[in-house]
Amino acid sequence: RLVHFFHTHDPGLGVPATSLLTKVQDDLKQEGLFGTESEFYSITLDPGRDTPEALGDYAERYGADPAGWKFLRGEEQEIHELARRYGVAALREEQGNIVQAQVFLLIDKVGNYRKVLFVQDFMDFGENGTPIHSHDAIVEEIKGLLEQ
C-alpha cells in the first residue's frame, strides 16, 4: 500500500505528487498489479474543504482508478494525529492553508510501515521549470515491497 496525506488545494508539491502517482498507477496497471496487489490511499488533511464531491472531482481530474486508489477523509484532528503517527508533519497556518511534508508512505501487506519516500527525491525540473517526474523508481519500490 502507498499512503499519501494531501489536500486538493495545495499550491505546492501536492499537484505534482498526484500527477506522479497517476503515472505510477498506470505502470502498475500495465503489469496487472494495481488494485489487486497494490493500492493507494490519499488522505485529505483538510476535510472541511475537501468534501466527498471535491475529492471525487479531484480523483477524476487526475484519472485515479477507484479499483485501487481511494481518496479518504475523516475528522481533521484524527487525520492529523494519524499523520503525526506516521511522521508526517502538517500545520494549519493562520490564513487557513495547510502546510505538510510531501511524502509517500509504503505499508506492507500486514499493515507495517516500511519506508518513506520524499516526493522531491522523485522529481526534477526542466529548463523552463516544468516538472519532470521520475516515477519508475517508485514503481520499483512498490514491486520490491510486494516481493517481501
Short mmCIF file of N, CA, C and O in Angstrom, two decimals:
data_model
loop_
_atom_site.label_atom_id
_atom_site.label_comp_id
_atom_site.label_asym_id
_atom_site.label_seq_id
_atom_site.Cartn_x
_atom_site.Cartn_y
_atom_site.Cartn_z
N ARG A 1 0.84 -1.19 0.00
CA ARG A 1 0.00 0.00 0.00
C ARG A 1 0.87 1.24 0.00
O ARG A 1 1.92 1.27 0.61
N LEU A 2 0.36 2.26 -0.65
CA LEU A 2 1.02 3.55 -0.63
C LEU A 2 0.03 4.54 -0.02
O LEU A 2 -1.13 4.60 -0.43
N VAL A 3 0.47 5.28 0.99
CA VAL A 3 -0.36 6.27 1.66
C VAL A 3 0.23 7.65 1.40
O VAL A 3 1.45 7.85 1.50
N HIS A 4 -0.66 8.60 1.06
CA HIS A 4 -0.25 9.97 0.78
C HIS A 4 -1.21 10.92 1.48
O HIS A 4 -2.41 10.89 1.22
N PHE A 5 -0.70 11.74 2.39
CA PHE A 5 -1.51 12.78 3.01
C PHE A 5 -1.41 14.01 2.13
O PHE A 5 -0.32 14.42 1.72
N PHE A 6 -2.55 14.62 1.83
CA PHE A 6 -2.59 15.72 0.86
C PHE A 6 -3.81 16.58 1.14
O PHE A 6 -4.57 16.35 2.07
N HIS A 7 -4.02 17.59 0.31
CA HIS A 7 -5.30 18.30 0.23
C HIS A 7 -5.43 18.84 -1.19
O HIS A 7 -4.44 19.06 -1.88
N THR A 8 -6.65 19.00 -1.64
CA THR A 8 -6.91 19.26 -3.06
C THR A 8 -6.55 20.67 -3.52
O THR A 8 -6.47 20.92 -4.72
N HIS A 9 -6.31 21.58 -2.62
CA HIS A 9 -6.00 22.96 -2.99
C HIS A 9 -4.56 23.34 -2.62
O HIS A 9 -4.26 24.50 -2.42
N ASP A 10 -3.70 22.36 -2.57
CA ASP A 10 -2.29 22.56 -2.22
C ASP A 10 -1.57 23.29 -3.35
O ASP A 10 -1.49 22.78 -4.47
N PRO A 11 -1.03 24.49 -3.08
CA PRO A 11 -0.33 25.22 -4.14
C PRO A 11 1.12 24.76 -4.32
O PRO A 11 1.79 25.19 -5.26
N GLY A 12 1.59 23.87 -3.47
CA GLY A 12 2.99 23.43 -3.53
C GLY A 12 3.18 22.17 -4.33
O GLY A 12 2.76 22.07 -5.49
N LEU A 13 3.78 21.16 -3.71
CA LEU A 13 4.09 19.90 -4.39
C LEU A 13 2.92 18.93 -4.46
O LEU A 13 3.05 17.85 -5.02
N GLY A 14 1.77 19.30 -3.93
CA GLY A 14 0.63 18.39 -3.92
C GLY A 14 0.17 17.97 -5.31
O GLY A 14 -0.07 16.80 -5.57
N VAL A 15 0.05 18.93 -6.20
CA VAL A 15 -0.39 18.62 -7.57
C VAL A 15 0.65 17.77 -8.30
O VAL A 15 0.31 16.74 -8.88
N PRO A 16 1.94 18.15 -8.28
CA PRO A 16 2.93 17.27 -8.91
C PRO A 16 2.98 15.88 -8.28
O PRO A 16 3.19 14.89 -8.97
N ALA A 17 2.75 15.80 -6.96
CA ALA A 17 2.75 14.49 -6.30
C ALA A 17 1.61 13.62 -6.81
O ALA A 17 1.79 12.44 -7.09
N THR A 18 0.43 14.21 -6.99
CA THR A 18 -0.71 13.46 -7.51
C THR A 18 -0.46 13.04 -8.95
O THR A 18 -0.77 11.91 -9.34
N SER A 19 0.10 13.93 -9.75
CA SER A 19 0.44 13.59 -11.14
C SER A 19 1.45 12.44 -11.18
O SER A 19 1.35 11.55 -12.03
N LEU A 20 2.38 12.47 -10.27
CA LEU A 20 3.38 11.41 -10.16
C LEU A 20 2.71 10.08 -9.84
O LEU A 20 3.01 9.05 -10.46
N LEU A 21 1.77 10.09 -8.91
CA LEU A 21 1.06 8.86 -8.55
C LEU A 21 0.23 8.33 -9.71
O LEU A 21 0.08 7.12 -9.86
N THR A 22 -0.30 9.23 -10.54
CA THR A 22 -1.06 8.79 -11.71
C THR A 22 -0.18 7.96 -12.63
O THR A 22 -0.60 6.92 -13.15
N LYS A 23 1.06 8.40 -12.83
CA LYS A 23 1.99 7.65 -13.68
C LYS A 23 2.35 6.30 -13.05
O LYS A 23 2.45 5.29 -13.74
N VAL A 24 2.55 6.30 -11.74
CA VAL A 24 2.85 5.05 -11.03
C VAL A 24 1.66 4.09 -11.18
O VAL A 24 1.84 2.90 -11.48
N GLN A 25 0.46 4.62 -10.98
CA GLN A 25 -0.76 3.82 -11.14
C GLN A 25 -0.80 3.18 -12.53
O GLN A 25 -1.07 1.99 -12.68
N ASP A 26 -0.56 3.98 -13.55
CA ASP A 26 -0.65 3.47 -14.93
C ASP A 26 0.36 2.36 -15.19
O ASP A 26 0.03 1.36 -15.83
N ASP A 27 1.57 2.51 -14.67
CA ASP A 27 2.57 1.45 -14.84
C ASP A 27 2.17 0.17 -14.10
O ASP A 27 2.31 -0.93 -14.64
N LEU A 28 1.68 0.32 -12.88
CA LEU A 28 1.26 -0.85 -12.11
C LEU A 28 0.07 -1.54 -12.76
O LEU A 28 -0.04 -2.76 -12.73
N LYS A 29 -0.81 -0.76 -13.37
CA LYS A 29 -1.96 -1.34 -14.08
C LYS A 29 -1.48 -2.17 -15.26
O LYS A 29 -1.99 -3.27 -15.51
N GLN A 30 -0.49 -1.66 -15.99
CA GLN A 30 0.05 -2.39 -17.15
C GLN A 30 0.63 -3.73 -16.73
O GLN A 30 0.60 -4.69 -17.50
N GLU A 31 1.15 -3.79 -15.52
CA GLU A 31 1.75 -5.03 -15.02
C GLU A 31 0.75 -5.89 -14.27
O GLU A 31 1.11 -6.93 -13.71
N GLY A 32 -0.51 -5.44 -14.21
CA GLY A 32 -1.55 -6.22 -13.54
C GLY A 32 -1.45 -6.21 -12.02
O GLY A 32 -1.99 -7.10 -11.37
N LEU A 33 -0.78 -5.21 -11.47
CA LEU A 33 -0.56 -5.17 -10.02
C LEU A 33 -1.46 -4.17 -9.31
O LEU A 33 -1.61 -4.23 -8.09
N PHE A 34 -2.04 -3.23 -10.05
CA PHE A 34 -2.80 -2.15 -9.41
C PHE A 34 -4.21 -2.60 -9.10
O PHE A 34 -4.92 -3.11 -9.96
N GLY A 35 -4.61 -2.39 -7.86
CA GLY A 35 -5.95 -2.76 -7.43
C GLY A 35 -6.06 -4.20 -6.97
O GLY A 35 -7.04 -4.59 -6.35
N THR A 36 -5.05 -4.99 -7.29
CA THR A 36 -5.03 -6.38 -6.86
C THR A 36 -3.99 -6.54 -5.75
O THR A 36 -4.32 -6.90 -4.63
N GLU A 37 -2.75 -6.25 -6.08
CA GLU A 37 -1.68 -6.38 -5.10
C GLU A 37 -1.23 -5.04 -4.52
O GLU A 37 -0.61 -5.02 -3.47
N SER A 38 -1.51 -3.96 -5.21
CA SER A 38 -1.10 -2.64 -4.72
C SER A 38 -2.29 -1.68 -4.74
O SER A 38 -3.15 -1.76 -5.62
N GLU A 39 -2.32 -0.82 -3.73
CA GLU A 39 -3.38 0.17 -3.58
C GLU A 39 -2.78 1.48 -3.11
O GLU A 39 -1.76 1.49 -2.43
N PHE A 40 -3.45 2.58 -3.47
CA PHE A 40 -3.08 3.91 -2.99
C PHE A 40 -4.19 4.42 -2.09
O PHE A 40 -5.37 4.25 -2.40
N TYR A 41 -3.79 5.09 -1.02
CA TYR A 41 -4.74 5.77 -0.14
C TYR A 41 -4.29 7.21 -0.01
O TYR A 41 -3.27 7.49 0.62
N SER A 42 -5.04 8.12 -0.61
CA SER A 42 -4.78 9.55 -0.48
C SER A 42 -5.74 10.08 0.57
O SER A 42 -6.95 10.01 0.41
N ILE A 43 -5.17 10.58 1.67
CA ILE A 43 -5.96 11.01 2.82
C ILE A 43 -5.87 12.52 2.94
O ILE A 43 -4.78 13.06 3.12
N THR A 44 -7.02 13.18 2.86
CA THR A 44 -7.00 14.64 2.93
C THR A 44 -6.74 15.12 4.35
O THR A 44 -7.30 14.59 5.31
N LEU A 45 -5.91 16.15 4.43
CA LEU A 45 -5.64 16.79 5.70
C LEU A 45 -6.61 17.95 5.96
O LEU A 45 -6.56 18.58 7.00
N ASP A 46 -7.47 18.22 4.99
CA ASP A 46 -8.40 19.34 5.09
C ASP A 46 -9.82 18.89 4.74
O ASP A 46 -10.38 19.29 3.71
N PRO A 47 -10.43 18.05 5.58
CA PRO A 47 -11.75 17.52 5.26
C PRO A 47 -12.85 18.58 5.23
O PRO A 47 -13.91 18.36 4.63
N GLY A 48 -12.62 19.73 5.85
CA GLY A 48 -13.61 20.80 5.81
C GLY A 48 -13.81 21.33 4.40
O GLY A 48 -14.94 21.57 3.97
N ARG A 49 -12.73 21.49 3.66
CA ARG A 49 -12.82 21.96 2.27
C ARG A 49 -12.91 20.80 1.29
O ARG A 49 -13.51 20.93 0.23
N ASP A 50 -12.30 19.69 1.63
CA ASP A 50 -12.29 18.53 0.73
C ASP A 50 -13.49 17.63 1.02
O ASP A 50 -13.38 16.59 1.67
N THR A 51 -14.62 18.07 0.53
CA THR A 51 -15.86 17.30 0.67
C THR A 51 -15.77 16.04 -0.17
O THR A 51 -14.89 15.92 -1.03
N PRO A 52 -16.67 15.08 0.02
CA PRO A 52 -16.67 13.90 -0.85
C PRO A 52 -16.76 14.28 -2.33
O PRO A 52 -16.10 13.67 -3.17
N GLU A 53 -17.55 15.30 -2.63
CA GLU A 53 -17.67 15.74 -4.03
C GLU A 53 -16.35 16.31 -4.55
O GLU A 53 -15.95 16.03 -5.67
N ALA A 54 -15.69 17.13 -3.72
CA ALA A 54 -14.40 17.71 -4.12
C ALA A 54 -13.36 16.62 -4.34
O ALA A 54 -12.58 16.67 -5.30
N LEU A 55 -13.34 15.62 -3.47
CA LEU A 55 -12.40 14.51 -3.63
C LEU A 55 -12.71 13.71 -4.90
O LEU A 55 -11.79 13.31 -5.62
N GLY A 56 -13.99 13.50 -5.18
CA GLY A 56 -14.38 12.79 -6.39
C GLY A 56 -13.96 13.54 -7.64
O GLY A 56 -13.44 12.94 -8.59
N ASP A 57 -14.14 14.86 -7.64
CA ASP A 57 -13.73 15.68 -8.78
C ASP A 57 -12.21 15.63 -8.96
O ASP A 57 -11.71 15.53 -10.08
N TYR A 58 -11.50 15.72 -7.85
CA TYR A 58 -10.04 15.68 -7.88
C TYR A 58 -9.55 14.34 -8.43
O TYR A 58 -8.67 14.29 -9.30
N ALA A 59 -10.12 13.25 -7.94
CA ALA A 59 -9.74 11.91 -8.41
C ALA A 59 -10.00 11.78 -9.90
O ALA A 59 -9.16 11.25 -10.64
N GLU A 60 -11.13 12.28 -10.34
CA GLU A 60 -11.46 12.19 -11.77
C GLU A 60 -10.51 13.04 -12.61
O GLU A 60 -10.06 12.60 -13.67
N ARG A 61 -10.18 14.23 -12.14
CA ARG A 61 -9.27 15.13 -12.86
C ARG A 61 -7.91 14.46 -13.10
O ARG A 61 -7.28 14.67 -14.13
N TYR A 62 -7.46 13.65 -12.16
CA TYR A 62 -6.15 13.02 -12.28
C TYR A 62 -6.22 11.58 -12.78
O TYR A 62 -5.20 10.89 -12.84
N GLY A 63 -7.39 11.12 -13.15
CA GLY A 63 -7.51 9.79 -13.72
C GLY A 63 -7.27 8.68 -12.72
O GLY A 63 -6.80 7.59 -13.09
N ALA A 64 -7.59 8.93 -11.47
CA ALA A 64 -7.40 7.91 -10.43
C ALA A 64 -8.39 6.77 -10.65
O ALA A 64 -9.58 7.00 -10.80
N ASP A 65 -7.89 5.56 -10.67
CA ASP A 65 -8.72 4.37 -10.87
C ASP A 65 -9.24 3.92 -9.50
O ASP A 65 -8.46 3.47 -8.65
N PRO A 66 -10.56 4.01 -9.28
CA PRO A 66 -11.10 3.65 -7.97
C PRO A 66 -10.93 2.18 -7.60
O PRO A 66 -11.12 1.82 -6.44
N ALA A 67 -10.54 1.36 -8.55
CA ALA A 67 -10.28 -0.05 -8.23
C ALA A 67 -9.10 -0.20 -7.28
O ALA A 67 -8.99 -1.18 -6.55
N GLY A 68 -8.21 0.80 -7.28
CA GLY A 68 -7.03 0.68 -6.43
C GLY A 68 -6.58 1.98 -5.78
O GLY A 68 -5.60 1.99 -5.05
N TRP A 69 -7.30 3.08 -6.03
CA TRP A 69 -6.90 4.37 -5.47
C TRP A 69 -8.08 4.96 -4.73
O TRP A 69 -9.07 5.35 -5.33
N LYS A 70 -7.97 5.00 -3.43
CA LYS A 70 -9.04 5.50 -2.57
C LYS A 70 -8.68 6.89 -2.03
O LYS A 70 -7.55 7.11 -1.60
N PHE A 71 -9.63 7.80 -2.08
CA PHE A 71 -9.49 9.13 -1.51
C PHE A 71 -10.33 9.17 -0.25
O PHE A 71 -11.54 8.95 -0.29
N LEU A 72 -9.67 9.42 0.88
CA LEU A 72 -10.31 9.28 2.18
C LEU A 72 -10.33 10.60 2.94
O LEU A 72 -9.45 11.46 2.75
N ARG A 73 -11.34 10.72 3.79
CA ARG A 73 -11.45 11.88 4.67
C ARG A 73 -12.03 11.43 5.99
O ARG A 73 -12.58 10.34 6.09
N GLY A 74 -11.91 12.25 7.00
CA GLY A 74 -12.46 11.94 8.31
C GLY A 74 -12.44 13.20 9.15
O GLY A 74 -12.42 14.31 8.61
N GLU A 75 -12.40 13.05 10.45
CA GLU A 75 -12.31 14.21 11.34
C GLU A 75 -10.90 14.77 11.28
O GLU A 75 -9.92 14.03 11.38
N GLU A 76 -10.79 16.08 11.12
CA GLU A 76 -9.48 16.71 10.91
C GLU A 76 -8.48 16.37 12.03
O GLU A 76 -7.34 16.02 11.74
N GLN A 77 -8.91 16.46 13.26
CA GLN A 77 -7.98 16.19 14.37
C GLN A 77 -7.47 14.76 14.32
O GLN A 77 -6.29 14.50 14.53
N GLU A 78 -8.34 13.81 14.02
CA GLU A 78 -7.93 12.40 13.94
C GLU A 78 -6.98 12.16 12.77
O GLU A 78 -6.02 11.39 12.89
N ILE A 79 -7.25 12.81 11.65
CA ILE A 79 -6.37 12.65 10.49
C ILE A 79 -5.00 13.22 10.78
O ILE A 79 -3.98 12.60 10.45
N HIS A 80 -4.95 14.39 11.40
CA HIS A 80 -3.65 15.00 11.73
C HIS A 80 -2.89 14.14 12.73
O HIS A 80 -1.66 14.03 12.64
N GLU A 81 -3.60 13.52 13.66
CA GLU A 81 -2.94 12.62 14.62
C GLU A 81 -2.39 11.39 13.90
O GLU A 81 -1.28 10.94 14.17
N LEU A 82 -3.17 10.84 12.97
CA LEU A 82 -2.69 9.70 12.19
C LEU A 82 -1.44 10.09 11.40
O LEU A 82 -0.45 9.34 11.37
N ALA A 83 -1.48 11.25 10.77
CA ALA A 83 -0.30 11.72 10.02
C ALA A 83 0.91 11.82 10.94
O ALA A 83 2.01 11.39 10.58
N ARG A 84 0.72 12.39 12.12
CA ARG A 84 1.84 12.51 13.08
C ARG A 84 2.40 11.15 13.46
O ARG A 84 3.61 10.98 13.59
N ARG A 85 1.52 10.16 13.64
CA ARG A 85 2.00 8.82 14.00
C ARG A 85 2.87 8.22 12.90
O ARG A 85 3.73 7.39 13.18
N TYR A 86 2.62 8.62 11.66
CA TYR A 86 3.44 8.16 10.55
C TYR A 86 4.63 9.09 10.29
O TYR A 86 5.35 8.92 9.32
N GLY A 87 4.80 10.10 11.13
CA GLY A 87 5.92 11.01 10.99
C GLY A 87 5.71 12.10 9.96
O GLY A 87 6.67 12.72 9.50
N VAL A 88 4.46 12.36 9.58
CA VAL A 88 4.17 13.39 8.59
C VAL A 88 3.71 14.65 9.32
O VAL A 88 2.67 14.65 9.99
N ALA A 89 4.51 15.69 9.21
CA ALA A 89 4.18 16.95 9.86
C ALA A 89 3.17 17.71 9.01
O ALA A 89 3.31 17.81 7.80
N ALA A 90 2.13 18.22 9.66
CA ALA A 90 1.12 19.04 8.98
C ALA A 90 0.72 20.17 9.92
O ALA A 90 0.51 19.95 11.11
N LEU A 91 0.62 21.37 9.38
CA LEU A 91 0.33 22.54 10.19
C LEU A 91 -0.65 23.43 9.45
O LEU A 91 -0.46 23.71 8.26
N ARG A 92 -1.70 23.87 10.15
CA ARG A 92 -2.63 24.82 9.56
C ARG A 92 -2.12 26.22 9.90
O ARG A 92 -1.98 26.59 11.06
N GLU A 93 -1.87 27.01 8.86
CA GLU A 93 -1.39 28.38 9.05
C GLU A 93 -2.55 29.29 9.44
O GLU A 93 -3.71 28.92 9.31
N GLU A 94 -2.22 30.49 9.90
CA GLU A 94 -3.23 31.45 10.32
C GLU A 94 -4.23 31.75 9.22
O GLU A 94 -5.41 31.96 9.48
N GLN A 95 -3.78 31.78 7.96
CA GLN A 95 -4.66 32.07 6.83
C GLN A 95 -5.57 30.89 6.49
O GLN A 95 -6.42 31.01 5.62
N GLY A 96 -5.37 29.76 7.15
CA GLY A 96 -6.20 28.59 6.90
C GLY A 96 -5.57 27.55 6.00
O GLY A 96 -6.10 26.45 5.85
N ASN A 97 -4.46 27.89 5.36
CA ASN A 97 -3.78 26.92 4.50
C ASN A 97 -3.07 25.87 5.33
O ASN A 97 -2.63 26.15 6.44
N ILE A 98 -2.94 24.69 4.76
CA ILE A 98 -2.23 23.60 5.44
C ILE A 98 -0.91 23.38 4.73
O ILE A 98 -0.85 23.28 3.51
N VAL A 99 0.13 23.30 5.52
CA VAL A 99 1.47 23.01 5.02
C VAL A 99 1.84 21.64 5.58
O VAL A 99 1.69 21.39 6.77
N GLN A 100 2.33 20.75 4.70
CA GLN A 100 2.70 19.43 5.16
C GLN A 100 3.88 18.91 4.36
O GLN A 100 4.16 19.40 3.28
N ALA A 101 4.53 17.91 4.94
CA ALA A 101 5.60 17.23 4.23
C ALA A 101 4.97 16.43 3.10
O ALA A 101 3.95 15.78 3.29
N GLN A 102 5.56 16.49 1.91
CA GLN A 102 5.06 15.72 0.78
C GLN A 102 5.84 14.42 0.70
O GLN A 102 6.97 14.38 0.21
N VAL A 103 5.21 13.38 1.21
CA VAL A 103 5.85 12.06 1.25
C VAL A 103 4.85 11.00 0.84
O VAL A 103 3.63 11.19 0.94
N PHE A 104 5.38 9.89 0.36
CA PHE A 104 4.59 8.69 0.13
C PHE A 104 5.06 7.67 1.16
O PHE A 104 6.27 7.45 1.31
N LEU A 105 4.14 7.06 1.85
CA LEU A 105 4.47 6.05 2.85
C LEU A 105 4.16 4.68 2.28
O LEU A 105 3.07 4.45 1.75
N LEU A 106 5.11 3.77 2.37
CA LEU A 106 4.89 2.41 1.91
C LEU A 106 4.56 1.53 3.10
O LEU A 106 5.29 1.50 4.10
N ILE A 107 3.44 0.82 2.98
CA ILE A 107 2.93 -0.05 4.04
C ILE A 107 2.87 -1.47 3.49
O ILE A 107 2.36 -1.68 2.38
N ASP A 108 3.38 -2.44 4.23
CA ASP A 108 3.40 -3.82 3.71
C ASP A 108 2.04 -4.49 3.81
O ASP A 108 1.06 -3.90 4.31
N LYS A 109 1.97 -5.74 3.37
CA LYS A 109 0.70 -6.48 3.29
C LYS A 109 0.01 -6.66 4.63
O LYS A 109 -1.21 -6.81 4.68
N VAL A 110 0.77 -6.67 5.71
CA VAL A 110 0.17 -6.87 7.03
C VAL A 110 -0.03 -5.56 7.79
O VAL A 110 -0.42 -5.57 8.95
N GLY A 111 0.23 -4.44 7.12
CA GLY A 111 -0.03 -3.14 7.72
C GLY A 111 1.14 -2.47 8.41
O GLY A 111 0.96 -1.45 9.08
N ASN A 112 2.34 -3.02 8.25
CA ASN A 112 3.52 -2.41 8.87
C ASN A 112 4.09 -1.32 7.97
O ASN A 112 4.24 -1.51 6.76
N TYR A 113 4.43 -0.22 8.58
CA TYR A 113 5.07 0.91 7.89
C TYR A 113 6.49 0.48 7.52
O TYR A 113 7.25 0.05 8.38
N ARG A 114 6.83 0.56 6.25
CA ARG A 114 8.14 0.07 5.79
C ARG A 114 9.10 1.15 5.34
O ARG A 114 10.30 1.05 5.56
N LYS A 115 8.58 2.18 4.66
CA LYS A 115 9.50 3.15 4.09
C LYS A 115 8.77 4.45 3.79
O LYS A 115 7.60 4.46 3.47
N VAL A 116 9.52 5.55 3.90
CA VAL A 116 9.01 6.86 3.49
C VAL A 116 9.75 7.27 2.22
O VAL A 116 10.97 7.10 2.13
N LEU A 117 9.01 7.75 1.25
CA LEU A 117 9.58 8.25 0.01
C LEU A 117 9.29 9.75 -0.07
O LEU A 117 8.12 10.14 -0.06
N PHE A 118 10.32 10.55 -0.13
CA PHE A 118 10.13 12.00 -0.21
C PHE A 118 9.85 12.38 -1.66
O PHE A 118 10.64 12.05 -2.56
N VAL A 119 8.74 13.06 -1.89
CA VAL A 119 8.30 13.38 -3.25
C VAL A 119 9.39 14.10 -4.03
O VAL A 119 9.65 13.77 -5.19
N GLN A 120 10.08 15.04 -3.42
CA GLN A 120 11.09 15.81 -4.15
C GLN A 120 12.25 14.94 -4.63
O GLN A 120 12.93 15.30 -5.59
N ASP A 121 12.44 13.77 -4.03
CA ASP A 121 13.50 12.87 -4.49
C ASP A 121 13.17 12.24 -5.83
O ASP A 121 14.05 11.69 -6.49
N PHE A 122 11.91 12.29 -6.23
CA PHE A 122 11.47 11.65 -7.47
C PHE A 122 11.07 12.66 -8.52
O PHE A 122 10.39 12.33 -9.48
N MET A 123 11.51 13.89 -8.32
CA MET A 123 11.16 14.94 -9.26
C MET A 123 12.41 15.71 -9.67
O MET A 123 13.32 15.89 -8.89
N ASP A 124 12.38 16.14 -10.88
CA ASP A 124 13.41 17.03 -11.39
C ASP A 124 12.67 18.07 -12.20
O ASP A 124 11.54 17.85 -12.62
N PHE A 125 13.27 19.20 -12.40
CA PHE A 125 12.61 20.25 -13.14
C PHE A 125 13.41 20.60 -14.38
O PHE A 125 14.63 20.74 -14.33
N GLY A 126 12.71 20.71 -15.51
CA GLY A 126 13.34 21.04 -16.77
C GLY A 126 13.79 22.49 -16.80
O GLY A 126 13.58 23.25 -15.86
N GLU A 127 14.38 22.87 -17.92
CA GLU A 127 14.92 24.22 -18.06
C GLU A 127 13.85 25.30 -17.87
O GLU A 127 14.13 26.36 -17.33
N ASN A 128 12.63 25.03 -18.30
CA ASN A 128 11.57 26.04 -18.18
C ASN A 128 10.79 25.91 -16.88
O ASN A 128 9.76 26.56 -16.71
N GLY A 129 11.25 25.09 -15.95
CA GLY A 129 10.59 24.92 -14.66
C GLY A 129 9.46 23.91 -14.65
O GLY A 129 8.80 23.71 -13.64
N THR A 130 9.23 23.24 -15.77
CA THR A 130 8.18 22.23 -15.85
C THR A 130 8.65 20.96 -15.14
O THR A 130 9.75 20.48 -15.37
N PRO A 131 7.80 20.41 -14.27
CA PRO A 131 8.22 19.19 -13.56
C PRO A 131 8.42 18.00 -14.51
O PRO A 131 7.64 17.77 -15.41
N ILE A 132 9.49 17.29 -14.28
CA ILE A 132 9.76 16.04 -14.99
C ILE A 132 9.70 14.95 -13.92
O ILE A 132 10.51 14.94 -13.01
N HIS A 133 8.73 14.08 -14.02
CA HIS A 133 8.52 13.08 -12.98
C HIS A 133 9.34 11.82 -13.24
O HIS A 133 9.36 11.29 -14.33
N SER A 134 9.99 11.37 -12.21
CA SER A 134 10.73 10.12 -12.27
C SER A 134 9.97 9.09 -11.45
O SER A 134 10.26 8.87 -10.28
N HIS A 135 8.96 8.50 -12.07
CA HIS A 135 8.08 7.60 -11.34
C HIS A 135 8.57 6.15 -11.34
O HIS A 135 8.12 5.36 -10.52
N ASP A 136 9.48 5.82 -12.23
CA ASP A 136 9.95 4.43 -12.33
C ASP A 136 10.52 3.92 -11.00
O ASP A 136 10.30 2.76 -10.63
N ALA A 137 11.23 4.77 -10.29
CA ALA A 137 11.84 4.35 -9.02
C ALA A 137 10.76 4.03 -7.98
O ALA A 137 10.92 3.11 -7.18
N ILE A 138 9.64 4.76 -8.01
CA ILE A 138 8.54 4.48 -7.08
C ILE A 138 7.91 3.13 -7.43
O ILE A 138 7.61 2.33 -6.54
N VAL A 139 7.72 2.88 -8.71
CA VAL A 139 7.17 1.60 -9.15
C VAL A 139 8.06 0.46 -8.64
O VAL A 139 7.57 -0.54 -8.11
N GLU A 140 9.36 0.61 -8.77
CA GLU A 140 10.30 -0.43 -8.32
C GLU A 140 10.25 -0.61 -6.81
O GLU A 140 10.34 -1.74 -6.31
N GLU A 141 10.10 0.48 -6.07
CA GLU A 141 9.98 0.39 -4.60
C GLU A 141 8.72 -0.42 -4.23
O GLU A 141 8.77 -1.28 -3.35
N ILE A 142 7.62 -0.15 -4.91
CA ILE A 142 6.37 -0.87 -4.63
C ILE A 142 6.51 -2.34 -4.99
O ILE A 142 6.11 -3.22 -4.21
N LYS A 143 7.09 -2.62 -6.13
CA LYS A 143 7.27 -4.01 -6.54
C LYS A 143 8.18 -4.75 -5.57
O LYS A 143 7.94 -5.91 -5.23
N GLY A 144 9.22 -4.08 -5.08
CA GLY A 144 10.11 -4.69 -4.10
C GLY A 144 9.37 -5.01 -2.81
O GLY A 144 9.59 -6.06 -2.20
N LEU A 145 8.49 -4.14 -2.40
CA LEU A 145 7.69 -4.37 -1.19
C LEU A 145 6.75 -5.55 -1.37
O LEU A 145 6.55 -6.36 -0.46
N LEU A 146 6.21 -5.71 -2.58
CA LEU A 146 5.30 -6.82 -2.86
C LEU A 146 6.01 -8.17 -2.81
O LEU A 146 5.39 -9.20 -2.52
N GLU A 147 7.31 -8.17 -3.09
CA GLU A 147 8.09 -9.42 -3.08
C GLU A 147 8.44 -9.87 -1.67
O GLU A 147 8.84 -11.02 -1.50
N GLN A 148 8.30 -9.00 -0.70
CA GLN A 148 8.67 -9.36 0.68
C GLN A 148 7.60 -10.23 1.32
O GLN A 148 6.47 -10.19 1.05
#
